[in-house]
Short mmCIF file of C-alpha atoms and ligand atoms in Angstrom, two decimals:
data_model
loop_
_atom_site.label_atom_id
_atom_site.label_comp_id
_atom_site.label_asym_id
_atom_site.label_seq_id
_atom_site.Cartn_x
_atom_site.Cartn_y
_atom_site.Cartn_z
CA MET P 1180 0.00 0.00 0.00
CA ASN P 1181 1.03 3.64 -0.47
CA ILE P 1182 0.56 5.27 2.91
CA LEU P 1183 0.74 8.96 3.82
CA LEU P 1184 1.81 9.78 7.38
CA THR P 1185 0.90 13.34 8.40
CA GLY P 1186 3.16 14.37 11.27
CA GLY P 1187 5.38 11.55 10.04
CA THR P 1188 8.66 12.95 11.37
CA GLY P 1189 7.27 13.22 14.93
CA TYR P 1190 7.76 10.74 17.73
CA ILE P 1191 5.07 8.14 16.97
CA GLY P 1192 4.98 8.87 13.22
CA SER P 1193 8.68 8.16 12.69
CA HIS P 1194 8.49 4.80 14.49
CA THR P 1195 5.39 3.85 12.51
CA ALA P 1196 7.20 4.81 9.29
CA VAL P 1197 9.89 2.24 10.16
CA VAL P 1198 7.39 -0.53 10.85
CA LEU P 1199 5.36 0.11 7.69
CA SER P 1200 8.35 0.57 5.41
CA GLN P 1201 10.04 -2.59 6.71
CA ALA P 1202 6.79 -4.48 6.05
CA GLY P 1203 7.04 -3.48 2.38
CA HIS P 1204 4.66 -0.51 2.25
CA GLU P 1205 5.52 2.69 0.39
CA VAL P 1206 5.59 5.41 3.03
CA VAL P 1207 5.31 9.15 2.35
CA LEU P 1208 5.72 11.70 5.15
CA LEU P 1209 4.19 15.16 5.47
CA ASP P 1210 5.18 17.50 8.29
CA ASN P 1211 5.53 21.20 8.99
CA PHE P 1212 8.34 20.47 11.51
CA CYS P 1213 6.65 22.55 14.22
CA ASN P 1214 7.62 19.87 16.75
CA SER P 1215 10.20 17.75 14.95
CA SER P 1216 13.45 18.11 13.11
CA PRO P 1217 14.29 17.34 9.47
CA SER P 1218 17.30 15.39 10.84
CA VAL P 1219 14.82 12.58 11.62
CA LEU P 1220 14.80 11.91 7.87
CA GLU P 1221 18.53 11.10 7.81
CA ARG P 1222 18.11 8.84 10.81
CA LEU P 1223 15.18 7.05 9.18
CA GLU P 1224 17.34 6.57 6.10
CA LYS P 1225 20.04 4.95 8.27
CA ILE P 1226 17.55 2.52 9.76
CA LEU P 1227 15.78 1.70 6.50
CA GLY P 1228 18.69 1.89 4.06
CA LYS P 1229 16.61 4.16 1.85
CA ALA P 1230 15.22 7.68 1.97
CA LEU P 1231 11.51 8.27 2.52
CA PRO P 1232 9.85 11.07 0.57
CA CYS P 1233 8.87 13.93 2.87
CA ILE P 1234 6.80 16.97 2.00
CA GLU P 1235 7.23 20.04 4.20
CA ALA P 1236 3.70 21.39 4.56
CA ASP P 1237 0.96 22.14 7.05
CA VAL P 1238 -2.05 19.77 6.92
CA ARG P 1239 -4.19 22.89 6.70
CA GLU P 1240 -2.78 23.53 3.20
CA THR P 1241 -5.59 21.48 1.67
CA ASP P 1242 -4.43 21.91 -1.93
CA VAL P 1243 -0.91 20.72 -1.11
CA VAL P 1244 -2.27 17.65 0.71
CA GLU P 1245 -4.56 16.95 -2.25
CA LYS P 1246 -1.60 17.13 -4.65
CA VAL P 1247 0.44 14.75 -2.48
CA LEU P 1248 -2.43 12.25 -2.34
CA ARG P 1249 -2.64 12.27 -6.15
CA GLU P 1250 1.07 12.35 -6.92
CA TYR P 1251 1.97 9.42 -4.67
CA LYS P 1252 -1.23 7.48 -5.44
CA ILE P 1253 -1.95 7.23 -1.72
CA ASP P 1254 -4.23 4.36 -0.60
CA ALA P 1255 -4.42 5.20 3.13
CA VAL P 1256 -3.54 8.03 5.51
CA ILE P 1257 -2.40 7.89 9.12
CA HIS P 1258 -3.06 11.26 10.71
CA PHE P 1259 -0.51 11.95 13.44
CA ALA P 1260 -0.09 15.69 12.82
CA GLY P 1261 -1.30 17.61 15.84
CA LEU P 1262 -0.29 19.48 18.96
CA LYS P 1263 -0.26 17.47 22.18
CA ALA P 1264 0.76 19.53 25.23
CA VAL P 1265 -2.14 19.58 27.69
CA SER P 1266 -1.06 22.72 29.60
CA GLU P 1267 -0.43 24.65 26.37
CA SER P 1268 -3.94 23.71 25.22
CA VAL P 1269 -5.40 25.17 28.42
CA ALA P 1270 -3.43 28.39 27.90
CA ASN P 1271 -4.16 28.64 24.17
CA PRO P 1272 -7.25 26.62 23.20
CA VAL P 1273 -7.70 28.34 19.83
CA LEU P 1274 -4.24 27.17 18.77
CA TYR P 1275 -5.24 23.59 19.60
CA TYR P 1276 -8.64 23.63 17.90
CA ALA P 1277 -7.12 25.35 14.85
CA ASN P 1278 -4.33 22.83 14.51
CA ASN P 1279 -6.02 19.62 15.60
CA VAL P 1280 -9.63 20.09 14.46
CA GLN P 1281 -9.15 22.43 11.50
CA GLY P 1282 -6.11 20.39 10.43
CA SER P 1283 -8.17 17.19 10.43
CA ILE P 1284 -11.02 18.83 8.50
CA SER P 1285 -8.55 20.07 5.88
CA LEU P 1286 -7.10 16.58 5.51
CA LEU P 1287 -10.57 15.05 5.16
CA GLN P 1288 -11.50 17.60 2.50
CA ALA P 1289 -8.40 16.68 0.50
CA MET P 1290 -9.05 12.95 0.94
CA GLN P 1291 -12.67 13.34 -0.17
CA GLU P 1292 -11.63 15.29 -3.24
CA VAL P 1293 -9.19 12.56 -4.33
CA ASP P 1294 -11.41 9.69 -3.17
CA VAL P 1295 -8.92 8.30 -0.64
CA LYS P 1296 -11.17 6.97 2.11
CA THR P 1297 -8.99 4.93 4.43
CA LEU P 1298 -7.79 6.70 7.56
CA VAL P 1299 -6.19 5.92 10.90
CA PHE P 1300 -6.45 8.77 13.40
CA SER P 1301 -4.19 9.39 16.43
CA SER P 1302 -6.61 9.80 19.29
CA SER P 1303 -5.85 9.59 22.98
CA ALA P 1304 -7.01 7.94 26.20
CA THR P 1305 -7.38 11.47 27.46
CA VAL P 1306 -10.83 11.59 25.76
CA TYR P 1307 -12.23 9.44 28.60
CA GLY P 1308 -11.66 11.91 31.45
CA GLU P 1309 -12.39 10.97 35.05
CA PRO P 1310 -12.73 7.15 35.21
CA GLN P 1311 -16.19 5.90 36.12
CA TYR P 1312 -14.68 2.41 36.13
CA LEU P 1313 -11.37 0.85 35.19
CA PRO P 1314 -9.94 -0.37 32.94
CA TYR P 1315 -11.35 2.12 30.45
CA ASP P 1316 -13.04 0.21 27.65
CA GLU P 1317 -14.03 1.86 24.38
CA ASP P 1318 -17.63 2.26 25.63
CA HIS P 1319 -16.54 4.24 28.69
CA PRO P 1320 -18.20 7.70 28.61
CA THR P 1321 -16.03 10.43 27.14
CA LYS P 1322 -15.55 13.70 29.00
CA PRO P 1323 -12.17 15.27 28.26
CA MET P 1324 -10.74 17.50 30.98
CA ASN P 1325 -8.88 19.95 28.74
CA PRO P 1326 -8.99 21.54 25.25
CA TYR P 1327 -6.39 19.08 23.91
CA GLY P 1328 -8.58 16.11 24.82
CA GLN P 1329 -11.66 17.94 23.58
CA SER P 1330 -9.98 18.53 20.20
CA LYS P 1331 -9.32 14.78 19.89
CA LEU P 1332 -12.91 13.92 20.78
CA GLN P 1333 -14.28 16.46 18.31
CA VAL P 1334 -12.26 14.88 15.50
CA GLU P 1335 -13.45 11.39 16.52
CA GLU P 1336 -17.03 12.67 16.29
CA ILE P 1337 -16.46 14.19 12.86
CA LEU P 1338 -15.02 10.86 11.71
CA ARG P 1339 -18.03 8.97 13.05
CA ASP P 1340 -20.41 11.27 11.12
CA LEU P 1341 -18.31 10.97 7.99
CA ALA P 1342 -18.31 7.15 8.04
CA ALA P 1343 -22.08 7.21 8.59
CA SER P 1344 -22.50 9.46 5.55
CA ASP P 1345 -20.59 7.28 3.09
CA SER P 1346 -20.04 3.54 3.44
CA LYS P 1347 -16.78 3.71 1.47
CA TRP P 1348 -14.92 5.23 4.44
CA ARG P 1349 -12.72 2.95 6.52
CA ILE P 1350 -11.69 4.81 9.67
CA THR P 1351 -10.02 3.77 12.91
CA SER P 1352 -9.44 6.15 15.80
CA LEU P 1353 -6.72 4.71 17.97
CA ARG P 1354 -6.81 5.85 21.59
CA TYR P 1355 -3.19 5.71 22.73
CA PHE P 1356 -2.35 5.39 26.42
CA ASN P 1357 1.15 6.60 27.48
CA PRO P 1358 3.68 6.01 24.68
CA VAL P 1359 7.32 5.75 25.82
CA GLY P 1360 10.57 4.20 24.60
CA ALA P 1361 12.39 4.37 21.31
CA HIS P 1362 13.46 2.32 18.30
CA GLU P 1363 16.00 -0.38 19.21
CA SER P 1364 18.67 1.34 17.08
CA GLY P 1365 18.54 4.37 19.40
CA LEU P 1366 18.46 6.55 16.27
CA ILE P 1367 14.92 7.84 16.69
CA GLY P 1368 12.96 8.54 19.88
CA GLU P 1369 11.09 11.22 21.75
CA GLU P 1370 12.70 14.64 21.52
CA PRO P 1371 10.61 17.23 23.36
CA ASN P 1372 11.64 20.87 23.03
CA GLY P 1373 12.83 22.45 26.28
CA ILE P 1374 11.95 20.99 29.68
CA PRO P 1375 9.82 17.87 29.21
CA ASN P 1376 6.28 17.72 30.56
CA ASN P 1377 6.05 13.94 30.47
CA LEU P 1378 7.56 11.52 32.94
CA MET P 1379 9.86 9.34 30.83
CA PRO P 1380 11.67 12.12 28.94
CA TYR P 1381 12.06 13.96 32.25
CA VAL P 1382 13.57 10.90 33.96
CA VAL P 1383 15.97 10.47 31.03
CA LYS P 1384 17.16 14.06 31.38
CA VAL P 1385 17.70 13.65 35.12
CA ALA P 1386 19.69 10.45 34.52
CA SER P 1387 21.84 12.21 31.94
CA GLY P 1388 22.56 15.11 34.29
CA GLU P 1389 20.67 17.72 32.24
CA LEU P 1390 18.13 18.22 35.03
CA PRO P 1391 18.94 18.03 38.74
CA HIS P 1392 16.08 15.94 40.07
CA LEU P 1393 12.67 14.48 39.28
CA ASN P 1394 9.64 16.10 40.89
CA ILE P 1395 7.10 13.45 41.76
CA PHE P 1396 3.70 15.07 41.49
CA GLY P 1397 1.82 13.60 44.45
CA ASP P 1398 2.59 10.74 46.82
CA ASP P 1399 -0.82 10.47 48.48
CA TYR P 1400 -2.96 8.98 45.71
CA GLU P 1401 -4.91 5.83 46.48
CA THR P 1402 -2.51 3.73 44.45
CA LEU P 1403 -0.01 1.04 45.34
CA ASP P 1404 2.86 3.42 46.16
CA GLY P 1405 0.85 6.67 46.42
CA THR P 1406 2.07 8.03 43.06
CA GLY P 1407 0.10 8.35 39.83
CA GLU P 1408 -0.24 5.14 37.81
CA ARG P 1409 -0.34 5.01 34.00
CA ASP P 1410 -0.48 2.45 31.22
CA TYR P 1411 2.93 2.96 29.57
CA ILE P 1412 3.18 1.42 26.12
CA HIS P 1413 6.35 0.93 24.04
CA VAL P 1414 6.27 3.16 20.96
CA MET P 1415 7.25 0.21 18.73
CA ASP P 1416 4.22 -1.75 19.96
CA LEU P 1417 2.14 1.32 19.22
CA ALA P 1418 3.66 1.57 15.74
CA GLU P 1419 2.77 -2.06 15.07
CA GLY P 1420 -0.77 -1.32 16.24
CA HIS P 1421 -1.15 1.10 13.32
CA MET P 1422 -0.22 -1.58 10.82
CA ALA P 1423 -2.70 -3.93 12.49
CA ALA P 1424 -5.41 -1.25 12.15
CA LEU P 1425 -4.66 -0.85 8.43
CA HIS P 1426 -4.91 -4.62 7.94
CA PHE P 1427 -8.24 -4.65 9.76
CA GLN P 1428 -9.52 -1.83 7.58
CA ASN P 1429 -8.59 -3.69 4.39
CA VAL P 1430 -11.40 -6.10 5.14
CA ASN P 1431 -13.76 -3.94 7.22
CA ALA P 1432 -15.43 -0.70 6.18
CA GLY P 1433 -17.01 1.76 8.63
CA SER P 1434 -15.61 3.60 11.64
CA ASN P 1435 -14.06 2.12 14.66
CA VAL P 1436 -12.49 3.23 17.95
CA VAL P 1437 -9.81 1.07 19.58
CA ASN P 1438 -7.61 1.46 22.68
CA LEU P 1439 -3.89 0.85 22.31
CA GLY P 1440 -2.40 0.11 25.71
CA THR P 1441 -0.94 -2.77 27.67
CA GLY P 1442 -3.76 -3.16 30.18
CA LYS P 1443 -1.32 -2.72 33.09
CA SER P 1444 -0.42 0.37 35.08
CA SER P 1445 2.85 1.43 36.71
CA GLY P 1446 3.53 4.05 39.36
CA VAL P 1447 6.17 6.78 39.09
CA LEU P 1448 8.46 5.05 41.59
CA GLU P 1449 8.26 1.81 39.61
CA ILE P 1450 9.41 3.63 36.48
CA VAL P 1451 12.22 5.32 38.39
CA LYS P 1452 13.39 2.02 39.88
CA ALA P 1453 13.32 0.24 36.51
CA PHE P 1454 15.28 3.10 34.97
CA GLU P 1455 17.87 3.11 37.76
CA ASN P 1456 18.37 -0.65 37.45
CA ILE P 1457 19.00 -0.42 33.73
CA THR P 1458 21.23 2.61 33.67
CA GLY P 1459 23.04 2.17 36.98
CA LYS P 1460 22.33 5.86 37.61
CA VAL P 1461 20.66 7.30 40.68
CA ILE P 1462 17.64 9.49 39.93
CA PRO P 1463 17.41 12.16 42.65
CA LEU P 1464 13.75 12.63 43.66
CA GLN P 1465 11.69 15.35 45.27
CA PHE P 1466 8.07 14.94 46.25
CA ALA P 1467 5.96 17.83 45.00
CA PRO P 1468 2.24 18.66 45.18
CA ARG P 1469 -0.16 16.93 42.80
CA ARG P 1470 -0.15 18.37 39.27
CA ALA P 1471 -3.42 20.13 38.38
CA GLY P 1472 -5.63 17.99 36.16
CA ASP P 1473 -3.78 14.70 36.88
CA LEU P 1474 -5.83 11.56 37.49
CA PRO P 1475 -4.67 9.05 40.13
CA ILE P 1476 -4.70 6.00 37.89
CA TYR P 1477 -5.89 4.76 34.52
CA PHE P 1478 -5.20 1.92 32.15
CA ALA P 1479 -6.66 0.26 29.08
CA GLN P 1480 -9.06 -2.55 28.50
CA THR P 1481 -7.19 -4.21 25.62
CA GLY P 1482 -9.68 -6.87 24.55
CA LEU P 1483 -10.99 -5.06 21.46
CA ALA P 1484 -7.51 -4.50 20.00
CA LYS P 1485 -6.77 -8.18 20.48
CA GLU P 1486 -10.07 -9.39 19.05
CA GLN P 1487 -10.38 -7.00 16.09
CA LEU P 1488 -6.84 -5.99 15.22
CA HIS P 1489 -5.15 -9.20 16.40
CA TRP P 1490 -2.69 -6.94 18.17
CA VAL P 1491 -1.27 -7.04 21.71
CA ALA P 1492 1.58 -5.04 23.23
CA LYS P 1493 4.62 -7.31 23.57
CA ARG P 1494 7.38 -5.18 25.04
CA ASN P 1495 7.90 -4.70 28.80
CA LEU P 1496 8.94 -1.84 31.07
CA ILE P 1497 12.61 -2.85 30.87
CA GLU P 1498 12.59 -2.56 27.07
CA MET P 1499 10.83 0.81 27.35
CA CYS P 1500 13.53 2.15 29.71
CA GLU P 1501 16.46 0.53 27.84
CA SER P 1502 15.48 1.96 24.48
CA SER P 1503 14.79 5.44 25.92
CA TRP P 1504 18.24 5.44 27.46
CA LYS P 1505 19.93 4.15 24.31
CA PHE P 1506 18.33 6.95 22.32
CA GLN P 1507 19.54 9.50 24.86
CA GLU P 1508 23.07 8.09 24.83
CA LEU P 1509 23.28 8.01 21.04
CA GLN P 1510 22.14 11.60 20.81
CA GLY P 1511 25.35 12.39 22.68
CA HIS P 1512 23.47 14.28 25.33
CA VAL P 1513 24.89 12.42 28.27
CA LYS P 1514 26.60 15.01 30.41
CA GLY P 1515 30.24 14.24 31.00
CA GLU P 1516 30.70 11.85 28.08
CA SER P 1517 30.61 14.67 25.54
CA GLU P 1518 33.02 16.68 27.71
CA ASN P 1519 35.60 13.90 28.10
P1 NAD Z 2739 4.93 14.79 17.92
O1 NAD Z 2739 4.76 16.23 18.27
O2 NAD Z 2739 6.26 14.18 18.12
O3 NAD Z 2739 4.49 14.54 16.41
C1 NAD Z 2739 3.51 15.31 15.76
C2 NAD Z 2739 4.09 15.78 14.45
O4 NAD Z 2739 3.11 16.53 13.75
C3 NAD Z 2739 5.30 16.68 14.62
O5 NAD Z 2739 6.34 16.21 13.78
C4 NAD Z 2739 4.80 18.06 14.19
O6 NAD Z 2739 5.84 18.82 13.61
C5 NAD Z 2739 3.71 17.69 13.22
N1 NAD Z 2739 2.63 18.67 13.07
C6 NAD Z 2739 1.91 19.26 14.06
N2 NAD Z 2739 0.98 20.06 13.53
C7 NAD Z 2739 1.10 19.97 12.19
C8 NAD Z 2739 0.40 20.54 11.11
N3 NAD Z 2739 -0.59 21.41 11.31
N4 NAD Z 2739 0.79 20.22 9.86
C9 NAD Z 2739 1.79 19.35 9.64
N5 NAD Z 2739 2.49 18.78 10.64
C10 NAD Z 2739 2.14 19.08 11.89
O7 NAD Z 2739 3.81 13.99 18.71
P2 NAD Z 2739 3.60 12.42 18.84
O8 NAD Z 2739 3.85 12.06 20.24
O9 NAD Z 2739 4.29 11.72 17.76
O10 NAD Z 2739 2.03 12.37 18.62
C11 NAD Z 2739 1.45 12.05 17.37
C12 NAD Z 2739 -0.06 12.13 17.50
O11 NAD Z 2739 -0.48 11.23 18.51
C13 NAD Z 2739 -0.56 13.50 17.91
O12 NAD Z 2739 -1.75 13.77 17.20
C14 NAD Z 2739 -0.86 13.36 19.39
O13 NAD Z 2739 -1.88 14.20 19.81
C15 NAD Z 2739 -1.29 11.90 19.47
N6 NAD Z 2739 -1.06 11.30 20.79
C16 NAD Z 2739 0.18 11.37 21.36
C17 NAD Z 2739 0.38 10.83 22.63
C18 NAD Z 2739 1.73 10.95 23.31
O14 NAD Z 2739 1.76 10.90 24.54
N7 NAD Z 2739 2.83 11.08 22.60
C19 NAD Z 2739 -0.67 10.20 23.30
C20 NAD Z 2739 -1.92 10.14 22.69
C21 NAD Z 2739 -2.10 10.70 21.42
C1 WQD Z 2740 2.65 10.37 34.00
C2 WQD Z 2740 2.69 10.31 35.52
C3 WQD Z 2740 2.41 12.44 36.58
C4 WQD Z 2740 6.15 14.18 35.11
C5 WQD Z 2740 0.00 12.89 29.13
C6 WQD Z 2740 -1.20 13.57 28.53
C7 WQD Z 2740 -2.05 12.56 27.82
C8 WQD Z 2740 -1.25 11.74 26.81
C9 WQD Z 2740 0.00 11.18 27.42
C10 WQD Z 2740 -1.43 12.74 24.62
C11 WQD Z 2740 1.64 11.19 36.19
C12 WQD Z 2740 3.78 11.88 36.87
C13 WQD Z 2740 5.10 13.32 35.37
C14 WQD Z 2740 7.01 14.58 36.18
C15 WQD Z 2740 5.72 13.18 37.67
N1 WQD Z 2740 -0.79 12.55 25.71
N2 WQD Z 2740 4.90 12.83 36.61
N3 WQD Z 2740 6.76 14.03 37.41
O1 WQD Z 2740 -0.15 13.16 32.24
O2 WQD Z 2740 -0.50 10.65 32.14
O3 WQD Z 2740 -0.44 11.93 30.07
O4 WQD Z 2740 0.73 12.21 28.09
O5 WQD Z 2740 -2.52 12.38 24.29
O6 WQD Z 2740 -3.07 13.26 27.20
O7 WQD Z 2740 -1.94 14.18 29.57
O8 WQD Z 2740 1.64 11.61 31.29
O9 WQD Z 2740 4.07 11.40 31.49
O10 WQD Z 2740 3.00 13.63 32.01
O11 WQD Z 2740 2.67 11.72 33.58
O12 WQD Z 2740 5.55 12.73 38.80
O13 WQD Z 2740 7.95 15.37 36.01
O14 WQD Z 2740 3.95 10.81 35.96
O15 WQD Z 2740 1.90 13.10 37.70
O16 WQD Z 2740 1.20 10.52 37.34
P1 WQD Z 2740 0.08 11.89 31.56
P2 WQD Z 2740 2.92 12.14 32.05
#
């Protein structure tokens, strides 16, 4: 298949590009590089032994997207392009709706024009909001707690209406839990700009000496060790989940929503311990107040992904920590080593 990945040079997009390309698909990337670097392309070339075509454009440039769909005879699109920082979405909701909702509408307009009607959409577990029960299954009520989550839910709803309007559409919204880790080569991984918001990239920067200590946001939750628990999923498992969704769509029309998680949750201290064991580094810790908007615990019901997509997450916490660290080391960011 010829597959277009919007946001394809980003964290999850680049790993999915590897999985799809190595499975024999023709992969085309489109990105405006607002949260990624063109150097990802060279690193993808190293992993794959060939260059992937990449178009520098914003998904809101409908005519450019339309041209790309025609020129590369695209069969399916995976729509990763979007902004994802929760606190930024609270501070600047218009930016988030413009990028995530307007961007998706622009893509759909281009796809409709060219009659490309197979789409996988990057949604998020954040659409569920406060758990009424756990694990979250796909029928759990949705009530996002911030504009970022709301933007994801709005797009899911547009996609549902679209599939209902035309039976040729094949659409899967994948609700990711907490993606972490990196490709085994250590060449691509998560590269947040500035000080990371998310736990794993923050831990990596503390281990490498770039940040002095980890703040643990809350130690009095009703969880096993009092810290927040999340369903961390290896980014390569997540990438494989996209290929599984495309395979499912080849034989099933209509729209579909599927969780991609492991079904297990880990606390902050468990992550820190696993990371310390693997790296031999000590992660200095400070307990801090709970972070506004954080939930105590959530994790995925994974039955639907297994039943429909024939996909399960295979990689464990150790592999998540090992690959994150390898990526960090290869980037030459480890304090001291570069100075020696
Ligand atoms: P990322 O920021 O690394 O990748 C997104 C890519 O999209 C970046 O390369 C960015 O430059 C590009 N982009 C953003 N807006 C664009 C636009 N208007 N036009 C063209 N390119 C644009 O993020 P990621 O972690 O790879 O996330 C990919 C998708 O998955 C996002 O939609 C995100 O909301 C969703 N998601 C991510 C997580 C997570 O924790 N990483 C969890 C759930 C869902
Ligand atoms: C995990 C746990 C924190 C940093 C976010 C988005 C979500 C989704 C995934 C896109 C929590 C604790 C964190 C730190 C800490 N993204 N923590 N110290 O908040 O579960 O999910 O990313 O869709 O929408 O909200 O992930 O990695 O920020 O936090 O103690 O410096 O680690 O309190 O319990 P989160 P996270």
